[in-house]
Short mmCIF file of C-alpha atoms and ligand atoms in Angstrom, two decimals:
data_model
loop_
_atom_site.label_atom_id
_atom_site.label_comp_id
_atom_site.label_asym_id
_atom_site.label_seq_id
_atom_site.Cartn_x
_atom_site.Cartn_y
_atom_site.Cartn_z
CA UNK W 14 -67.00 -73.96 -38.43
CA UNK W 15 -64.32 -75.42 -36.32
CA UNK W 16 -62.77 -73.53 -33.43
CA UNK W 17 -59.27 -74.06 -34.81
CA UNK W 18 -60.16 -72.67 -37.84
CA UNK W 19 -59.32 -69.34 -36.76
CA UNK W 20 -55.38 -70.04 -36.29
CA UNK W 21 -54.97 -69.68 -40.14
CA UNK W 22 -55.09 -66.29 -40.47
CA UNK W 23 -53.03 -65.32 -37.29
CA UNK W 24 -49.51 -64.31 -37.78
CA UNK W 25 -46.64 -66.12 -35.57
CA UNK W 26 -44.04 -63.90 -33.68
CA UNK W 27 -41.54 -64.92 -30.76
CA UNK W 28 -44.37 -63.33 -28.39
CA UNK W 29 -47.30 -65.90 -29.96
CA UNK W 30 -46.59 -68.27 -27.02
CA UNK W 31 -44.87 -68.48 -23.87
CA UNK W 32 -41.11 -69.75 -25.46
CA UNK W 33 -41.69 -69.78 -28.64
CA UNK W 34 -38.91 -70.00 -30.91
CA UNK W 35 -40.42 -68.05 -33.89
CA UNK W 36 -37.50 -66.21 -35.66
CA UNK W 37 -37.87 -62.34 -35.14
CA UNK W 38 -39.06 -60.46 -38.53
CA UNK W 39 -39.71 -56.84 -38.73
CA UNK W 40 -43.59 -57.71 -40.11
CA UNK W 41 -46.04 -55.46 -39.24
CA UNK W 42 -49.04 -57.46 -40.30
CA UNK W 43 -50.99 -55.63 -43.00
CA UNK W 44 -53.51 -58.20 -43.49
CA UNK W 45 -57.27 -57.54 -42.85
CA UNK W 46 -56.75 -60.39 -39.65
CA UNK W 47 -60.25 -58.83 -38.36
CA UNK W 48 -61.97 -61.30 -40.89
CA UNK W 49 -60.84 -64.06 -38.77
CA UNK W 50 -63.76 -63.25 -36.38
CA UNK W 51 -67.00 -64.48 -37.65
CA UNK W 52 -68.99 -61.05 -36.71
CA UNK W 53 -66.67 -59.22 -38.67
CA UNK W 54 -65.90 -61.26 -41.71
CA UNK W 55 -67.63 -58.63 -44.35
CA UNK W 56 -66.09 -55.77 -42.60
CA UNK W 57 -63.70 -53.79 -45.07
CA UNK W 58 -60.39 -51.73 -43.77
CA UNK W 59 -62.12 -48.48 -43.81
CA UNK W 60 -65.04 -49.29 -41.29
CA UNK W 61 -62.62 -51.46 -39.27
CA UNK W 62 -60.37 -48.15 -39.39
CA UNK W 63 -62.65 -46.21 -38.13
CA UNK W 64 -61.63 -44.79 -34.40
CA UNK W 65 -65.60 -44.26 -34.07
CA UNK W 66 -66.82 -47.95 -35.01
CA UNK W 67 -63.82 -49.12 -32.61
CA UNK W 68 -65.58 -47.36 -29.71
CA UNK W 69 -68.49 -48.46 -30.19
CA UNK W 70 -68.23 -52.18 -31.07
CA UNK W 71 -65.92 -52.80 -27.99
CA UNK W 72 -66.24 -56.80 -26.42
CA UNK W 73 -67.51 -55.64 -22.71
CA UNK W 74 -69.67 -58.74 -21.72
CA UNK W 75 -70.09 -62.40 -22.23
CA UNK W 76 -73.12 -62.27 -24.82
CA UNK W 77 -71.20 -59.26 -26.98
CA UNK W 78 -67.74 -61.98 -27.09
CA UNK W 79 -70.32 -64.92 -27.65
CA UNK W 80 -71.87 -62.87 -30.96
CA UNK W 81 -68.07 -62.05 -32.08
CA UNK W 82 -67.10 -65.57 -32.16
CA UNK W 83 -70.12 -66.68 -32.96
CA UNK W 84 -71.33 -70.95 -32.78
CA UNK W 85 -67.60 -72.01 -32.75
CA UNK W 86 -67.21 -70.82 -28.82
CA UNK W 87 -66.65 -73.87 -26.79
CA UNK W 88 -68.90 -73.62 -23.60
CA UNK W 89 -65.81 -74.18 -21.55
CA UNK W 90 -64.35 -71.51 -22.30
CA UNK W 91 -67.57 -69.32 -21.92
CA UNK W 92 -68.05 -71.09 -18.56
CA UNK W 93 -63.90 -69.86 -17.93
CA UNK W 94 -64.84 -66.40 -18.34
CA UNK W 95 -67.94 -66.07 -16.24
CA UNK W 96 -65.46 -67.37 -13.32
CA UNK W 97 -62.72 -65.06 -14.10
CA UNK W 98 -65.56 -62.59 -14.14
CA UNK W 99 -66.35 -62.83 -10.41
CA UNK W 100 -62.96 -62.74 -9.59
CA UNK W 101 -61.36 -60.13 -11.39
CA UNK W 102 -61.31 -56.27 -10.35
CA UNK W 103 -61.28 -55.24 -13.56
CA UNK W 104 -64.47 -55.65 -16.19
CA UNK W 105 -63.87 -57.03 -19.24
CA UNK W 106 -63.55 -54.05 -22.07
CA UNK W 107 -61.60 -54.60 -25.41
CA UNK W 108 -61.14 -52.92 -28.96
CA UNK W 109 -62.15 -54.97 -32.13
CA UNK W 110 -58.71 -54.08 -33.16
CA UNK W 111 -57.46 -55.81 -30.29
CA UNK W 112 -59.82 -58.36 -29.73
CA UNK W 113 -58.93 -59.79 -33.33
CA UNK W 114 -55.20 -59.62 -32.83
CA UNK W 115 -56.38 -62.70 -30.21
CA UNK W 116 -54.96 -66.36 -31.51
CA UNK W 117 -58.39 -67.72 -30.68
CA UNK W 118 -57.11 -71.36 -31.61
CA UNK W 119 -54.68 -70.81 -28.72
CA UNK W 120 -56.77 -68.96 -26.61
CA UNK W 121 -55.65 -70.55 -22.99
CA UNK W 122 -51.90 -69.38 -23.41
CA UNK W 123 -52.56 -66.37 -26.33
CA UNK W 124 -50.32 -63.51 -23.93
CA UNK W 125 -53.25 -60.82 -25.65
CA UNK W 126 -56.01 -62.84 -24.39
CA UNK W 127 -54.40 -63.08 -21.19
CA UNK W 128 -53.82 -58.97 -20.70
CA UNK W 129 -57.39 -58.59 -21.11
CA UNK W 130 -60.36 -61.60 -20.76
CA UNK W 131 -59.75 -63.61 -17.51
CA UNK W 132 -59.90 -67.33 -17.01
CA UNK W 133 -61.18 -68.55 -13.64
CA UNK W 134 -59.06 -71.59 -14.39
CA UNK W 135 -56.15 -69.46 -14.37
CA UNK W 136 -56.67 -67.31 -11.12
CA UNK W 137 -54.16 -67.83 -8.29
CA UNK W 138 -55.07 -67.11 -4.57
CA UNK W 139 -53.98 -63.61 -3.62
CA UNK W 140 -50.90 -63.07 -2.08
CA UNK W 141 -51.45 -61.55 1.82
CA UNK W 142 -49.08 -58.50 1.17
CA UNK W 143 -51.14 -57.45 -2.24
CA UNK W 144 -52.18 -53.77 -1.79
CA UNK W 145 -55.44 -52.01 -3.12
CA UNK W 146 -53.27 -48.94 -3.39
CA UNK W 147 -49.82 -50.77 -4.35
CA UNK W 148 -47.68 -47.58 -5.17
CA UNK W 149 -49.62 -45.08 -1.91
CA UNK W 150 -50.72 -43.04 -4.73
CA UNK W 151 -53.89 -41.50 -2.58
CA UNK W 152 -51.23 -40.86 0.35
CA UNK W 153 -49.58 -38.16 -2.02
CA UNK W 154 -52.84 -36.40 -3.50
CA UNK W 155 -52.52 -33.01 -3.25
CA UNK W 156 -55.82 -32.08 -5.33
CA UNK W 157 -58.56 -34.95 -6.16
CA UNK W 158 -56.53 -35.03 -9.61
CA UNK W 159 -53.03 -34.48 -8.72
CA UNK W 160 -49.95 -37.11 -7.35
CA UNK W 161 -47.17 -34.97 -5.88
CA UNK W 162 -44.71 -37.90 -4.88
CA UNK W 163 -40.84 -36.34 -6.46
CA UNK W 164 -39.71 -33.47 -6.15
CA UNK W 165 -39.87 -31.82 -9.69
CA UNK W 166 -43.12 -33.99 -11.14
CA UNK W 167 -46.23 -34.77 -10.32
CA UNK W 168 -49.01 -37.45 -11.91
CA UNK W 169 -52.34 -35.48 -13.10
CA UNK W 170 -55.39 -38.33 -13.26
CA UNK W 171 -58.32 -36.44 -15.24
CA UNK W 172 -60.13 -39.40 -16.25
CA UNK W 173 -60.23 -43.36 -15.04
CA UNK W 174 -61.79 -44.31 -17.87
CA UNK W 175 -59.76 -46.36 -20.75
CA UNK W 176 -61.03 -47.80 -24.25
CA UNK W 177 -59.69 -51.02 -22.71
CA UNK W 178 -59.48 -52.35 -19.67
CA UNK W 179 -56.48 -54.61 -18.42
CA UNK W 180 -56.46 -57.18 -16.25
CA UNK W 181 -53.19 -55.97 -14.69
CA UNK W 182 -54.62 -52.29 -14.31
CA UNK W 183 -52.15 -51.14 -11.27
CA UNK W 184 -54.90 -48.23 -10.26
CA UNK W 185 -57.92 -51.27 -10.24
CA UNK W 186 -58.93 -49.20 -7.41
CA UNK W 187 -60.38 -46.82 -9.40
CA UNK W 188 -60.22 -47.42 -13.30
CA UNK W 189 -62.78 -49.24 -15.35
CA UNK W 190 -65.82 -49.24 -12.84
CA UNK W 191 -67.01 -51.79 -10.27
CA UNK W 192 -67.05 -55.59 -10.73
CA UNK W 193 -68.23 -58.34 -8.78
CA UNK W 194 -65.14 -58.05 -6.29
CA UNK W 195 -64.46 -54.28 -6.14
CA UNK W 196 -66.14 -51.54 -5.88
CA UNK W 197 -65.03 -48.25 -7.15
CA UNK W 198 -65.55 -44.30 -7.45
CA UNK W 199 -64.70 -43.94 -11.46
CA UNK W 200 -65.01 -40.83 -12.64
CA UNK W 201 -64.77 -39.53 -16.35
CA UNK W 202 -63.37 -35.89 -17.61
CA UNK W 203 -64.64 -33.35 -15.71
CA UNK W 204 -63.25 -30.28 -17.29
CA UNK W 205 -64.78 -27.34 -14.63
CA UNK W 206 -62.63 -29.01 -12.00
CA UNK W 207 -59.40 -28.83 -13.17
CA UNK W 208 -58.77 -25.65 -12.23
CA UNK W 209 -57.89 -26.13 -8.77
CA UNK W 210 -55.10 -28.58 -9.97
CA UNK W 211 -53.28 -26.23 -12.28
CA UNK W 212 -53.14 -23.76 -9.82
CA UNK W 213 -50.92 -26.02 -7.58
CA UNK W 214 -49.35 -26.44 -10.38
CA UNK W 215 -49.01 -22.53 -10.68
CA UNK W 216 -48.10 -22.23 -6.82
CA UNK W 217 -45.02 -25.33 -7.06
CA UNK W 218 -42.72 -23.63 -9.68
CA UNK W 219 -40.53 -26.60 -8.90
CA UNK W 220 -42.62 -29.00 -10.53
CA UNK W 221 -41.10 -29.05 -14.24
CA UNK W 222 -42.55 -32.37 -15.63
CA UNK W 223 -46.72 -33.54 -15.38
CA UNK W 224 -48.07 -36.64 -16.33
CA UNK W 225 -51.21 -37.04 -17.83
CA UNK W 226 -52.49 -40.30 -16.77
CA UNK W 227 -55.16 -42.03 -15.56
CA UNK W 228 -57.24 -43.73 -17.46
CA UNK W 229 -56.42 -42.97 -20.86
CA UNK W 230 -55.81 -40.04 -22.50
CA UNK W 231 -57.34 -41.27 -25.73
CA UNK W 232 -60.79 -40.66 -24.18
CA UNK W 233 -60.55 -37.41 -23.49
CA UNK W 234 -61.88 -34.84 -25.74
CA UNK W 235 -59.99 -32.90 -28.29
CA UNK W 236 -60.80 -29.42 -26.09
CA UNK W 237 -59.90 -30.98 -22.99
CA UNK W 238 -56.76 -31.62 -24.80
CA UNK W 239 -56.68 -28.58 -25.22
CA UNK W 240 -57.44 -27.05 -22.22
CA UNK W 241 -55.22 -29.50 -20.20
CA UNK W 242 -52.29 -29.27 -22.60
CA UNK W 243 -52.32 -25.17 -23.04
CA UNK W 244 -52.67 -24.44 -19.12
CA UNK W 245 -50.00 -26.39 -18.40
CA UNK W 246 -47.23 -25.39 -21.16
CA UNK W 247 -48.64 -21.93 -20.26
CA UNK W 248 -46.95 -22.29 -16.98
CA UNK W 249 -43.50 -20.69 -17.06
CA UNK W 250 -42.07 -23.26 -14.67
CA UNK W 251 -43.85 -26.06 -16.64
CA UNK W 252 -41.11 -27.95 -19.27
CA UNK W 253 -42.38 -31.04 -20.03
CA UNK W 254 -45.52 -32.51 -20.30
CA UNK W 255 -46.97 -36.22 -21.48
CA UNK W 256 -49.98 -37.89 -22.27
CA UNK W 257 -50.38 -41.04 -21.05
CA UNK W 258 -52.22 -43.26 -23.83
CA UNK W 259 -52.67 -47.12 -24.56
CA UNK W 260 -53.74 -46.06 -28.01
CA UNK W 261 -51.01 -47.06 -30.26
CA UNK W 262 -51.27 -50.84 -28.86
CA UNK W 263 -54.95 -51.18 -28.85
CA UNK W 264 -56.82 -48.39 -31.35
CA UNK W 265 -54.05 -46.85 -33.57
CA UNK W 266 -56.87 -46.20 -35.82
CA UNK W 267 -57.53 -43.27 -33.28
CA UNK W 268 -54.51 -41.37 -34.62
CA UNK W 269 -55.37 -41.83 -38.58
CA UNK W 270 -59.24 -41.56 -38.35
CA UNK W 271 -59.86 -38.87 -35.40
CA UNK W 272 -58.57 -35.81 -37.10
CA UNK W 273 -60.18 -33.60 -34.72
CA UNK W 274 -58.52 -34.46 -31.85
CA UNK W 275 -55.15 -35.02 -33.95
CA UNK W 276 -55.47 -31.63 -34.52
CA UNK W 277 -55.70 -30.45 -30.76
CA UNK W 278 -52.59 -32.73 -30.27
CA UNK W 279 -50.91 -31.14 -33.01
CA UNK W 280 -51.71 -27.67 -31.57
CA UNK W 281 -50.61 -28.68 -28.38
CA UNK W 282 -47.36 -29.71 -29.53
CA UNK W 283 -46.85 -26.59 -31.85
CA UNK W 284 -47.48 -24.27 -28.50
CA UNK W 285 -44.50 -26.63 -26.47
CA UNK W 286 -42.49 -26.31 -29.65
CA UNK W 287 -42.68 -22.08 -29.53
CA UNK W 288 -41.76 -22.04 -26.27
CA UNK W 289 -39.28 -25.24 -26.76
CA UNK W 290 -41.15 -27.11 -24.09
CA UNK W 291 -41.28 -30.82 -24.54
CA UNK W 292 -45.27 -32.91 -25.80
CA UNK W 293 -44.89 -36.49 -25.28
CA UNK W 294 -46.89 -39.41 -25.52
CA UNK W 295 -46.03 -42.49 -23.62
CA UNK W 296 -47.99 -45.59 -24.47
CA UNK W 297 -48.37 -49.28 -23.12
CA UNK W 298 -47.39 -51.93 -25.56
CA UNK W 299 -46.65 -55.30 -24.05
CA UNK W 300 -45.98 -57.65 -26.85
CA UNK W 301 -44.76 -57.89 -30.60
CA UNK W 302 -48.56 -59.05 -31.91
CA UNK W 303 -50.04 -55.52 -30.70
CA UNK W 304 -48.13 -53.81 -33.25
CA UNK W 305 -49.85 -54.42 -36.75
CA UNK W 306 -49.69 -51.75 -40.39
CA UNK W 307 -52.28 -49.81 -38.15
CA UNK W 308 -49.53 -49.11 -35.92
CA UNK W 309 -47.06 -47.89 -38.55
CA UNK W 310 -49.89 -45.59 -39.81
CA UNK W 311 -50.38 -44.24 -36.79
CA UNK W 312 -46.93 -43.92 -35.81
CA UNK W 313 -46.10 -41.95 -39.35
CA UNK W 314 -49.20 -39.49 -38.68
CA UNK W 315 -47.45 -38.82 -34.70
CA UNK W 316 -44.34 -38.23 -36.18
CA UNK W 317 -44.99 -35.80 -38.32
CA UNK W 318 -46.36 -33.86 -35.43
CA UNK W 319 -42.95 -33.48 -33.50
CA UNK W 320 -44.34 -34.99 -30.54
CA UNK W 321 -42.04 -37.77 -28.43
CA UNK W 322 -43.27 -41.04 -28.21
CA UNK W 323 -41.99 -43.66 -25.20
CA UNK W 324 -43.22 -46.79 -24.11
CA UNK W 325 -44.31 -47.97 -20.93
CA UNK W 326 -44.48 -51.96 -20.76
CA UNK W 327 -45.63 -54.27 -17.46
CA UNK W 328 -43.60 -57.46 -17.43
CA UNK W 329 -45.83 -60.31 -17.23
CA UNK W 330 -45.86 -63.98 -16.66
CA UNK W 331 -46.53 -66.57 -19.78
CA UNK W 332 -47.07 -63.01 -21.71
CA UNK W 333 -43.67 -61.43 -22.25
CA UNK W 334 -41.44 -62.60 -19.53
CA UNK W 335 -39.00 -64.94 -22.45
CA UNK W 336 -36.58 -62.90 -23.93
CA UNK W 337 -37.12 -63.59 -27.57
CA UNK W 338 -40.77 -62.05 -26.82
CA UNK W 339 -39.41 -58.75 -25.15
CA UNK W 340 -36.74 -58.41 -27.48
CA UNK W 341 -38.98 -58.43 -30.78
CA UNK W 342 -40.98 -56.01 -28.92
CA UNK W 343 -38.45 -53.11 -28.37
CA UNK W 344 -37.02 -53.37 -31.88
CA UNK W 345 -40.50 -53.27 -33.64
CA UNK W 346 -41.21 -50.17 -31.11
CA UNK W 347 -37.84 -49.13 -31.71
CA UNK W 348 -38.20 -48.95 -35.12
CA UNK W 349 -41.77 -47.47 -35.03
CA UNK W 350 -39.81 -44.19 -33.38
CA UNK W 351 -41.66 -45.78 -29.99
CA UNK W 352 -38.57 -45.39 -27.40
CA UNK W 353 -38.19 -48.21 -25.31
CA UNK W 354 -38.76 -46.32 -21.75
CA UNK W 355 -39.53 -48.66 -18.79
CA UNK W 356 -40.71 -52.05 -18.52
CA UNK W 357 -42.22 -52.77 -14.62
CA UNK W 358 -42.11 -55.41 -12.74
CA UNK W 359 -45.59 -56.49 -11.98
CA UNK W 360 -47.31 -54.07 -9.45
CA UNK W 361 -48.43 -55.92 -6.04
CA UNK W 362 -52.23 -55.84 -6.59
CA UNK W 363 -54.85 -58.14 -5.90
CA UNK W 364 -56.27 -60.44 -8.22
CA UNK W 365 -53.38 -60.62 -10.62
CA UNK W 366 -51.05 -63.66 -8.54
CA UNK W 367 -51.42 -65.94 -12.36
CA UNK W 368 -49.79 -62.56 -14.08
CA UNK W 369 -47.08 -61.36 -11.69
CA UNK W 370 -43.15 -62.85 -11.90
CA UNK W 371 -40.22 -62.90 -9.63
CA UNK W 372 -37.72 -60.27 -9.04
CA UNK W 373 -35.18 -62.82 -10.18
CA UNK W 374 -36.80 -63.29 -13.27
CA UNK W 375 -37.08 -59.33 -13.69
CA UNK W 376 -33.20 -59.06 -13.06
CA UNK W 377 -32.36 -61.76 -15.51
CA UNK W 378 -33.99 -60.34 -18.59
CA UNK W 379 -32.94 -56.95 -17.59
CA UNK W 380 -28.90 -58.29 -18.09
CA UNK W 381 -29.94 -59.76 -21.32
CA UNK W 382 -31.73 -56.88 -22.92
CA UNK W 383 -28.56 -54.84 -21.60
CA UNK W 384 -26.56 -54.62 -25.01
CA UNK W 385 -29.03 -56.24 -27.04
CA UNK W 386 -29.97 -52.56 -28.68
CA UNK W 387 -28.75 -49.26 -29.01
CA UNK W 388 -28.83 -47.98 -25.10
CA UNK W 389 -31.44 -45.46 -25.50
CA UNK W 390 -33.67 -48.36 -27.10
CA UNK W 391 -32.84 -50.67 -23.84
CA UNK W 392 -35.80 -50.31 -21.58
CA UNK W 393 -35.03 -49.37 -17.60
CA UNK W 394 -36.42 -52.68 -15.92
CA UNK W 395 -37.78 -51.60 -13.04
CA UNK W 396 -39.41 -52.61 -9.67
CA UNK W 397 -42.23 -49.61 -8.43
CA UNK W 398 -41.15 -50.25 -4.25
CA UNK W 399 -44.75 -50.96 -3.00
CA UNK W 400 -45.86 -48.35 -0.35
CA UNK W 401 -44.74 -45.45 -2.69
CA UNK W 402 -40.96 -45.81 -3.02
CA UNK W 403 -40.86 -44.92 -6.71
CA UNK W 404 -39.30 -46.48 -9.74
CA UNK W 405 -36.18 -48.34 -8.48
CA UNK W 406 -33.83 -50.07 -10.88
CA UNK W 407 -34.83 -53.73 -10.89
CA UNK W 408 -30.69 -54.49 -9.75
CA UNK W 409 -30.81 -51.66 -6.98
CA UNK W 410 -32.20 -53.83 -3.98
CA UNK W 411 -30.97 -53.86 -0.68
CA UNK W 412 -31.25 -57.18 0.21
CA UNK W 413 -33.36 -60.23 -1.64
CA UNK W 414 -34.34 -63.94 0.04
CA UNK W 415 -35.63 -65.73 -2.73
CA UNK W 416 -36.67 -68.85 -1.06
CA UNK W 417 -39.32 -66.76 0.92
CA UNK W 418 -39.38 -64.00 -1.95
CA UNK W 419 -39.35 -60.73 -0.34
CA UNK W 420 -37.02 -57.98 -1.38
CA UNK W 421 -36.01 -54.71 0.08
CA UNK W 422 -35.93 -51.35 -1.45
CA UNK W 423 -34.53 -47.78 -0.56
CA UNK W 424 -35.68 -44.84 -2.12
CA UNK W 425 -32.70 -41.96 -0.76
CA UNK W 426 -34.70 -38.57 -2.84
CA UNK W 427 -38.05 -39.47 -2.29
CA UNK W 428 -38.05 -41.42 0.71
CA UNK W 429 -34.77 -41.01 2.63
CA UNK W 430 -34.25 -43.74 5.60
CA UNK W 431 -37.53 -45.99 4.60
CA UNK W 432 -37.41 -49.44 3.40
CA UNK W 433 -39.91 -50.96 1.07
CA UNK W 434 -40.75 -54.45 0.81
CA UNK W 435 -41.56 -56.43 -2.47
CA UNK W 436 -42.94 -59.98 -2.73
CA UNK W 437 -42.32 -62.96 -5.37
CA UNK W 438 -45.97 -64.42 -6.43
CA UNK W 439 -45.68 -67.73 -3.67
CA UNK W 440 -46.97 -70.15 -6.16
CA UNK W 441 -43.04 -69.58 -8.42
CA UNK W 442 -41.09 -69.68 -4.97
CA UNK W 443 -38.98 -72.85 -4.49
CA UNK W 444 -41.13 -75.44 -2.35
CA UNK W 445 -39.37 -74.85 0.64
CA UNK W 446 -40.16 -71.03 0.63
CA UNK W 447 -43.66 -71.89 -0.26
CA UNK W 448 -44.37 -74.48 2.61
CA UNK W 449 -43.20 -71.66 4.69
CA UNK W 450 -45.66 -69.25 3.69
CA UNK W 451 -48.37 -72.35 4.97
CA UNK W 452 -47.25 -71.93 8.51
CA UNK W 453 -47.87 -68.20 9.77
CA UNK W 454 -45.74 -68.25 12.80
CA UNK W 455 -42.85 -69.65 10.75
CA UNK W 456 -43.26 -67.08 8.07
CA UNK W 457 -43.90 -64.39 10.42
CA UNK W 458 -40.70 -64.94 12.21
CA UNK W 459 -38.54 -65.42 8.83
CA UNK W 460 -39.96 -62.10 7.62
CA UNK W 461 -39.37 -60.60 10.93
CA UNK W 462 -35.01 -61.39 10.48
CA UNK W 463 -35.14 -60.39 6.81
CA UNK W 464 -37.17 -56.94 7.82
CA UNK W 465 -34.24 -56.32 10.79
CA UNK W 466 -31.30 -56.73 9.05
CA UNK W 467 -32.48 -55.06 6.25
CA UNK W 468 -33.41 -51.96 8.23
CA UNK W 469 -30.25 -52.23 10.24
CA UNK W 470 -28.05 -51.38 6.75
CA UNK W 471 -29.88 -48.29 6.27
C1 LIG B 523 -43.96 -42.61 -12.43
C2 LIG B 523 -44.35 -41.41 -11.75
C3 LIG B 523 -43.93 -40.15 -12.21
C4 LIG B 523 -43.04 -39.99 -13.42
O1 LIG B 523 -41.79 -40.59 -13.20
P1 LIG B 523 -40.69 -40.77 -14.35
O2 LIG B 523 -39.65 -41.64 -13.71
O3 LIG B 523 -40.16 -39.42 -14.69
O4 LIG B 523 -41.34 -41.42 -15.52
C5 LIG B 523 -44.35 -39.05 -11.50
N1 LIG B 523 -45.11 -39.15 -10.39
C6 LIG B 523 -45.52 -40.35 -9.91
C7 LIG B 523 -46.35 -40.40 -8.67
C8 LIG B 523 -45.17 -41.53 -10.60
O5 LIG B 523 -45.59 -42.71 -10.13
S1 LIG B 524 -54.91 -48.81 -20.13
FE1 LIG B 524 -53.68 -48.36 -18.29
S2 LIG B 524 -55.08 -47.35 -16.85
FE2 LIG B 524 -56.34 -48.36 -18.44
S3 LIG B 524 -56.80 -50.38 -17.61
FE3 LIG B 524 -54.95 -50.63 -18.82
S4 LIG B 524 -53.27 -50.38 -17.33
FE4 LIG B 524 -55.14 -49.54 -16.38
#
């Protein structure tokens, strides 16, 4: 069998390529598009359905992608991966429901392939401002588990474990487990040492919203829903809580098959509902192709739940970053009951320079979306300030030299007086700005009268 064979059975959407002028349809693909891969051509809906068989067949090396595939790999692109591999802080780790959304026959510029499986050939060097910590998130622990950044909420990490593991991954510092490049302290649920967190919890009756994050919520266990979602709705002060999840994009099959943990979820959201407290669930979808009939399955079974469902997206280069792509996207979420909630600009973490975009870029799309949708369907675009400024709309800088692409940021509630600094990937600036960048004393000194008068407008 031919490589190209594969492209067949692939649907096309304006996110199937960088520019792509496919016309926008609300399809939500209901064929069995798993069959494309050669391992899994016998497989029948209900196996494939199965949240269990998901888990357990996930693509995490080179041999287990090799066997999917099968004798149609071409050794380039084997030989690709292995590079990315010793570049890339995160491993490689992806459902069979997502790994078969993949165009294979357009594997170098398919934008799933490129969330999750790294090309060497695709790398860019890093830029020198990239951050391990990008957002200061370890700056503002106040228990091993707990963020405590804004006044009134605070970002509750039980787990750094995902069913999936993206390329992008803003905490690489910790999620997914060491690779060649990075090493890391991952740690799964630990349910005995919670406690310590909801009592700051108990002991900051100002904190009204908690995040659920980490990792993925997915992985955790129905009781430790359980327990997680009961101590904290039990908390007078306590109004709103969410559950951070990249389920719905990558194994909606989760929601439809796992009726165990459905049903702590459901409980969970019947105890916010008695005490009218708000259960939310705010996913990760990036493109149009992630959302497939699973979705809408999944999506009716949430529903009927009562729980809130947002969506978190990361804008990223030759993935989403063309209108026609992010567009599609928010009106299938839209219409999936999936609000439209932020899409970020790129985090500035190492080993992602091929994936990032400008802020100009951000800002551009952000005034087209603007009135494209009903408003509460228009995602916030969004730059996190690096250094732990918080979410800043992607419009609200201070001051912005594109030719050497560095912006500035204030943050007045969380960080009143400080400036933050953003950077454009180098290899996208105009080639003035990225000769500059070649010679450090010129740079430094350019940087230097940006920083100043910047600071001086405070
Ligand atoms: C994003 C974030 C939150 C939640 O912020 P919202 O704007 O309400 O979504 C809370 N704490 C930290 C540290 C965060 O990064
Ligand atoms: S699902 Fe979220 S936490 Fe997990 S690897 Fe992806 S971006 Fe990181």
């Amino acid at each position: 069998m031919m490589f190209n064979e594969f492209s067949a059975s692939v649907e096309k959407t304006p996110c199937s390529r960088s520019g792509s002028d496919e016309p926008f349809r609300y399809v939500f693909d209901d064929s069995e598009f798993w069959r494309q891969i050669p391992a899994w051509r016998d497989l029948d809906a209900d196996r494939f359905g199965d949240y269990n068989w998901q888990q357990r067949n996930a693509v995490t090396t080179v041999p287990k992608l090799v066997d999917a595939l099968g004798d149609a790999v071409p050794p380039s692109l084997v030989q690709d991966i292995e590079k990315g591999l010793l570049r890339t802080r995160m491993n490689m780790r992806l459902t069979p429901y997502v790994f078969s959304r993949i165009d294979w026959a357009n594997y170098p510029e398919d934008p799933i392939r490129k969330q999750f499986i790294p090309l060497g050939s695709q790398f860019q060097p890093d830029h020198p401002e990239t951050l391990d910590d990008s957002l200061a998130e370890e700056n503002n622990k106040v228990t091993p588990y707990l963020v405590h950044r804004y006044p009134d909420k605070a970002l509750f990490l039980p787990i750094t474990l995902c069913p999936v593991y993206c390329s992008f991954c803003t905490r690489s510092r910790v999620v997914g487990g060491s690779t060649a490049v990075k090493s890391k302290s991952t740690y799964g649920a630990k349910s005995l040492d919670w406690e310590e967190t909801f009592e700051y919890v108990r002991n900051h009756p100002e904190l009204e919203d908690i995040v659920i994050s980490g990792g993925d919520a997915l992985l955790l266990r129905p009781k430790q829903i359980r327990q997680i979602g009961l101590s904290l709705l039990g908390i007078p002060t306590v109004r709103r809580i969410r559950f951070a999840t990249k389920g719905l994009a990558i194994m909606p099959m989760k929601f439809t098959s796992d009726t165990e943990w459905m049903d702590a979820l459901s409980e969970v959201a019947q105890f916010g509902a008695e005490r009218m407290k708000e259960v939310a669930l705010h996913t990760h979808c990036n493109t149009d192709r992630e959302l497939s009939a699973w979705t809408l399955r999944a999506m009716q079974a949430v529903s009927e739940t009562g729980i809130r469902v947002r969506n978190q997206s990361v804008l990223i280069s030759g993935v989403n970053d063309g209108f026609s792509c992010l567009h599609s996207t928010m009106r299938k979420l839209s219409r999936l009951l999936i609000e439209p909630y932020y899409l970020y600009l790129h985090d500035l973490v190492p080993a992602c320079e091929h994936l990032r975009t400008t802020v100009r870029k951000a800002e551009e799309l952000s005034l087209r979306l603007q009135g494209s949708m009903a408003g509460f369907n228009t995602p916030r675009v969004v730059c996190d300030a690096p250094g732990g400024g918080g979410k800043r709309d992607i419009s609200s800088y201070l001051a912005y030299d594109e030719e050497i692409g560095i912006s500035a940021w204030t943050s007045p509630t969380a960080k009143p007086g400080k400036v933050f600094y953003y950077y454009d990937p180098i290899h996208l600036l105009p080639e003035n700005g990225q000769a500059l960048w070649k010679k450090e004393s010129q740079i430094r000194d350019r940087l230097n009268i940006f920083k100043k008068e910047a600071e001086s407008n405070v």
